[in-house]
Coordinates of C-alpha atoms in Angstrom, one line a residue:
M26 CA 110.1 101.3 84.2
H27 CA 107.3 103.6 83.4
R28 CA 104.8 100.9 83.2
N29 CA 105.8 99.3 86.5
T30 CA 105.5 103.0 88.1
L31 CA 102.2 103.4 86.5
N32 CA 101.1 100.0 88.1
L33 CA 102.4 101.1 91.7
N34 CA 100.4 104.4 91.6
W35 CA 97.3 102.3 90.7
I36 CA 97.8 99.9 93.5
L37 CA 98.5 103.0 96.0
L38 CA 95.2 104.8 94.5
A39 CA 93.2 101.4 94.9
M40 CA 94.3 101.3 98.6
L41 CA 93.5 104.8 99.4
G42 CA 89.9 104.5 97.5
A43 CA 89.2 101.4 99.9
L44 CA 90.5 103.5 102.8
A45 CA 88.2 106.4 101.8
V46 CA 85.2 104.2 101.4
S47 CA 85.6 102.4 104.8
I48 CA 85.9 105.9 106.3
C49 CA 82.8 107.2 104.7
L50 CA 80.5 104.2 105.5
P51 CA 78.1 105.0 108.1
G52 CA 78.8 103.4 111.6
N53 CA 82.5 103.9 111.5
V54 CA 83.9 105.2 114.7
F55 CA 87.2 106.4 115.7
A56 CA 88.9 106.5 119.2
Q57 CA 90.2 109.7 120.7
E58 CA 92.1 110.2 124.0
S59 CA 90.1 112.6 126.4
A60 CA 91.5 115.5 128.6
T61 CA 91.2 112.9 131.6
G62 CA 92.9 110.0 129.7
A63 CA 89.9 108.1 129.1
I64 CA 89.3 106.8 125.5
E65 CA 86.1 108.1 123.9
P66 CA 84.7 107.2 120.5
I67 CA 84.0 109.7 118.1
A68 CA 81.5 108.9 115.4
L69 CA 82.0 110.3 111.8
P70 CA 79.0 112.3 110.8
Q71 CA 76.5 110.2 108.8
G72 CA 74.3 112.8 107.0
P73 CA 74.9 115.9 105.1
G74 CA 77.2 118.4 106.4
S75 CA 80.8 119.3 106.5
L76 CA 84.0 118.1 108.3
T77 CA 86.2 121.0 109.5
L78 CA 89.9 120.5 110.1
S79 CA 91.9 122.7 112.6
L80 CA 95.3 123.0 113.6
D81 CA 94.9 125.9 116.1
G82 CA 96.9 125.1 119.2
V83 CA 98.3 122.0 117.8
T84 CA 101.7 121.4 119.4
G85 CA 102.2 117.5 119.1
P86 CA 100.7 114.4 117.7
A87 CA 98.2 114.1 120.7
G88 CA 96.4 117.0 119.7
M89 CA 95.6 116.2 116.1
D90 CA 92.5 115.2 115.1
S91 CA 92.1 111.8 114.1
A92 CA 90.7 112.9 110.3
L93 CA 93.6 115.0 110.1
K94 CA 95.9 112.0 110.5
I95 CA 94.0 110.1 108.0
V96 CA 94.5 113.1 105.6
I97 CA 98.3 113.5 106.1
L98 CA 98.6 109.7 105.8
M99 CA 96.7 109.6 102.4
T100 CA 98.9 112.5 101.2
V101 CA 102.0 110.6 102.2
L102 CA 101.1 107.4 100.5
S103 CA 100.3 109.4 97.4
M104 CA 103.7 110.9 97.2
A105 CA 105.4 107.7 98.2
P106 CA 106.4 106.8 94.3
A107 CA 107.9 110.1 93.8
F108 CA 110.0 109.9 97.1
L109 CA 111.3 106.5 96.2
V110 CA 112.0 107.2 92.6
L111 CA 113.7 110.8 93.5
L112 CA 115.3 110.6 96.7
T113 CA 117.0 107.3 97.1
S114 CA 119.3 105.2 95.1
F115 CA 116.4 103.3 93.3
T116 CA 116.7 105.3 90.0
R117 CA 120.5 104.5 89.7
I118 CA 120.0 100.8 90.4
V119 CA 117.0 100.3 88.1
I120 CA 118.5 102.1 85.1
V121 CA 121.7 100.1 85.4
L122 CA 120.0 96.8 85.5
G123 CA 117.8 97.9 82.5
F124 CA 121.0 98.7 80.5
L125 CA 122.5 95.4 81.5
R126 CA 119.5 93.3 80.4
Q127 CA 119.7 95.3 76.9
A128 CA 123.5 94.9 76.6
I129 CA 123.0 91.1 76.9
G130 CA 120.3 91.1 74.7
T131 CA 117.5 89.4 76.8
N132 CA 114.8 91.5 76.3
Q133 CA 112.6 89.6 78.6
A134 CA 114.9 88.0 80.9
P135 CA 114.9 88.7 83.6
N136 CA 111.4 90.6 83.5
N137 CA 110.3 94.0 84.4
Q138 CA 109.0 92.5 87.8
I139 CA 112.1 90.9 88.9
I140 CA 114.2 94.0 88.0
I141 CA 111.9 96.3 90.0
G142 CA 112.0 93.8 93.0
L143 CA 115.6 93.4 93.0
A144 CA 116.1 97.2 92.7
L145 CA 113.6 97.9 95.5
F146 CA 115.4 95.3 97.9
L147 CA 118.8 96.8 97.0
T148 CA 117.4 100.2 97.7
V149 CA 116.3 99.0 101.2
V150 CA 119.4 98.0 101.9
I151 CA 121.3 101.1 101.0
M152 CA 118.9 103.3 102.4
S153 CA 118.4 101.5 105.7
P154 CA 121.2 103.7 107.6
V155 CA 119.4 106.7 106.4
L156 CA 116.0 105.5 107.4
H157 CA 117.2 104.2 110.9
Q158 CA 118.8 107.8 111.5
M159 CA 115.3 109.7 110.4
N160 CA 113.4 107.7 112.9
E161 CA 115.7 107.9 115.6
D162 CA 116.4 111.8 115.3
A163 CA 112.9 112.9 114.1
L164 CA 110.1 110.1 114.3
Q165 CA 110.3 108.9 117.6
P166 CA 110.9 112.1 119.3
F167 CA 107.8 113.8 117.7
L168 CA 105.6 110.6 118.4
A169 CA 106.9 111.1 122.3
E170 CA 106.0 114.8 122.0
E171 CA 109.5 115.9 122.5
I172 CA 110.0 118.0 119.6
S173 CA 107.5 120.0 117.6
Q174 CA 106.2 119.4 114.0
E175 CA 108.5 122.0 112.6
E176 CA 111.6 120.6 114.4
A177 CA 110.8 117.0 113.0
L178 CA 110.4 118.2 109.6
V179 CA 113.8 119.9 109.6
K180 CA 115.5 116.9 111.4
V181 CA 114.1 114.4 108.9
Q182 CA 115.6 116.2 106.3
A183 CA 119.1 116.1 107.6
P184 CA 120.0 112.5 107.1
L185 CA 118.4 112.4 103.5
K186 CA 120.1 115.6 102.5
T187 CA 123.5 114.3 103.7
F188 CA 123.0 110.9 101.6
M189 CA 122.0 112.9 98.6
L190 CA 124.8 115.5 98.8
G191 CA 127.3 112.6 99.1
Q192 CA 126.2 111.4 95.6
V193 CA 125.8 114.9 93.9
R194 CA 128.2 117.0 91.9
E195 CA 129.1 120.3 92.4
K196 CA 128.2 121.4 88.8
D197 CA 124.6 120.3 89.1
L198 CA 124.4 122.1 92.3
G199 CA 125.6 125.2 90.8
L200 CA 123.2 125.1 87.9
F201 CA 120.1 124.8 90.3
L202 CA 121.4 127.4 92.5
E203 CA 121.5 129.7 89.3
L204 CA 118.1 128.9 88.0
T205 CA 116.4 129.4 91.5
E206 CA 118.5 132.5 92.1
T207 CA 119.7 131.2 95.4
E208 CA 122.7 132.3 96.7
A209 CA 125.4 129.6 97.9
P210 CA 125.3 129.2 101.6
D211 CA 128.3 128.9 103.7
S212 CA 127.6 125.0 104.6
P213 CA 126.3 122.6 102.0
S214 CA 123.8 121.2 104.7
D215 CA 122.3 124.7 104.5
L216 CA 121.3 124.1 100.7
P217 CA 117.6 124.1 100.3
M218 CA 115.9 120.7 99.1
M219 CA 114.5 122.3 95.9
V220 CA 118.3 122.6 94.9
V221 CA 119.5 119.4 96.3
I222 CA 116.7 117.2 95.0
P223 CA 116.8 117.9 91.1
S224 CA 120.6 118.1 91.3
F225 CA 120.9 114.5 93.0
V226 CA 118.4 113.2 90.2
I227 CA 120.3 114.5 87.2
S228 CA 123.7 113.3 89.0
E229 CA 122.3 109.9 89.3
L230 CA 121.0 109.8 85.6
K231 CA 124.8 110.6 84.4
T232 CA 126.1 108.1 87.1
A233 CA 123.7 105.4 85.7
F234 CA 124.5 106.0 82.0
Q235 CA 128.1 105.9 82.8
M236 CA 128.0 102.6 84.3
G237 CA 125.6 101.5 81.6
F238 CA 128.0 102.4 79.0
I239 CA 130.7 100.3 80.6
L240 CA 128.6 97.4 80.9
F241 CA 127.9 97.6 77.1
I242 CA 131.6 97.3 76.2
P243 CA 132.4 93.8 76.5
F244 CA 129.1 92.5 74.9
L245 CA 129.4 94.7 72.0
I246 CA 132.8 93.2 71.4
I247 CA 131.2 89.9 71.4
D248 CA 128.6 91.0 68.8
M249 CA 131.3 92.6 66.4
V250 CA 133.4 89.3 66.7
V251 CA 130.6 87.3 65.9
A252 CA 129.4 89.5 62.7
S253 CA 132.9 89.8 61.3
V254 CA 133.2 85.8 61.5
L255 CA 129.7 85.4 60.0
M256 CA 130.5 88.0 57.3
S257 CA 134.1 86.2 56.3
M258 CA 132.1 82.9 56.0
G259 CA 129.5 84.3 53.8
M260 CA 126.7 83.5 56.1
M261 CA 124.9 87.1 55.8
M262 CA 121.4 86.0 56.0
L263 CA 122.2 84.5 59.7
P264 CA 121.4 87.2 62.3
P265 CA 124.8 87.7 64.1
V266 CA 122.4 88.3 67.4
L267 CA 121.3 84.9 67.4
I268 CA 124.7 83.3 67.2
S269 CA 126.3 85.9 69.9
L270 CA 123.6 85.8 72.5
P271 CA 124.6 82.3 73.9
F272 CA 128.5 83.6 74.0
K273 CA 127.2 86.9 75.9
I274 CA 125.3 84.7 78.5
L275 CA 128.1 82.2 78.9
L276 CA 130.5 85.2 79.3
F277 CA 128.3 86.8 81.8
V278 CA 127.7 83.4 84.0
L279 CA 131.6 82.6 83.9
V280 CA 132.5 86.0 85.3
D281 CA 129.5 85.8 87.9
G282 CA 127.9 89.0 86.7
W283 CA 125.3 89.3 89.0
Y284 CA 127.5 89.5 91.7
L285 CA 130.0 91.9 90.2
V286 CA 127.0 94.1 89.1
V287 CA 125.2 94.3 92.6
R288 CA 128.7 94.8 94.3
S289 CA 129.7 97.6 92.3
L290 CA 126.1 99.1 92.8
M291 CA 126.2 98.4 96.6
Q292 CA 129.9 100.0 96.7
A293 CA 129.1 103.1 94.8
F294 CA 127.0 104.3 97.6
Q295 CA 129.1 103.9 100.4

């Protein structure tokens, strides 16, 4: 998981680098809408100098400078891996799938790419209602200049916070309320994100480890039975894992294990 996260970071950095190079090359021209409604090209400076960005008097997306929009986009892209891991169901899913592979004993089947890809698609399915609500309540009104940036930031947090609070434990919330010296609000929706996010992460880790332990039990029983049989037959030089692996794979296939695991993961977030 760590290696794949690093790969994702490198891919994002490469994309941002290519975008930065294309911006800095001479002759790049961006279009901006003038006060009269006409589209006027704005050429970036091609010689030595400085580019000043200002937010004075900005009340909506139409008043934002093109360069500022690019800076914000690059910042959001650089934080995308952290958002994916910490604010969605991705953490629990990828840990459970990793435990499952280790319990079966097939260290390279399925490989990391397949596990990460499956976890990403399941995360998209689980988070799609939340993303839809964020788009309807915050993004579209902001682009239509119906709400300000501050209101958009507040509204975009509400669906995400509701999702995370549905999975978090009160004990974890109490821990970070104590660590941050924050008073408990009257409503859970009033909790700050700096309390909700770490509480959600450690709650997801505990839940994922609990599910991983349950997945280990049937395969551990098969390993113990095979080891006992080999010991009674005096075949102590034969690795028990070599004999138990086909039986574990057969058991997993007969019970339709992938269907049961994915179904359990999806239902756990509903």
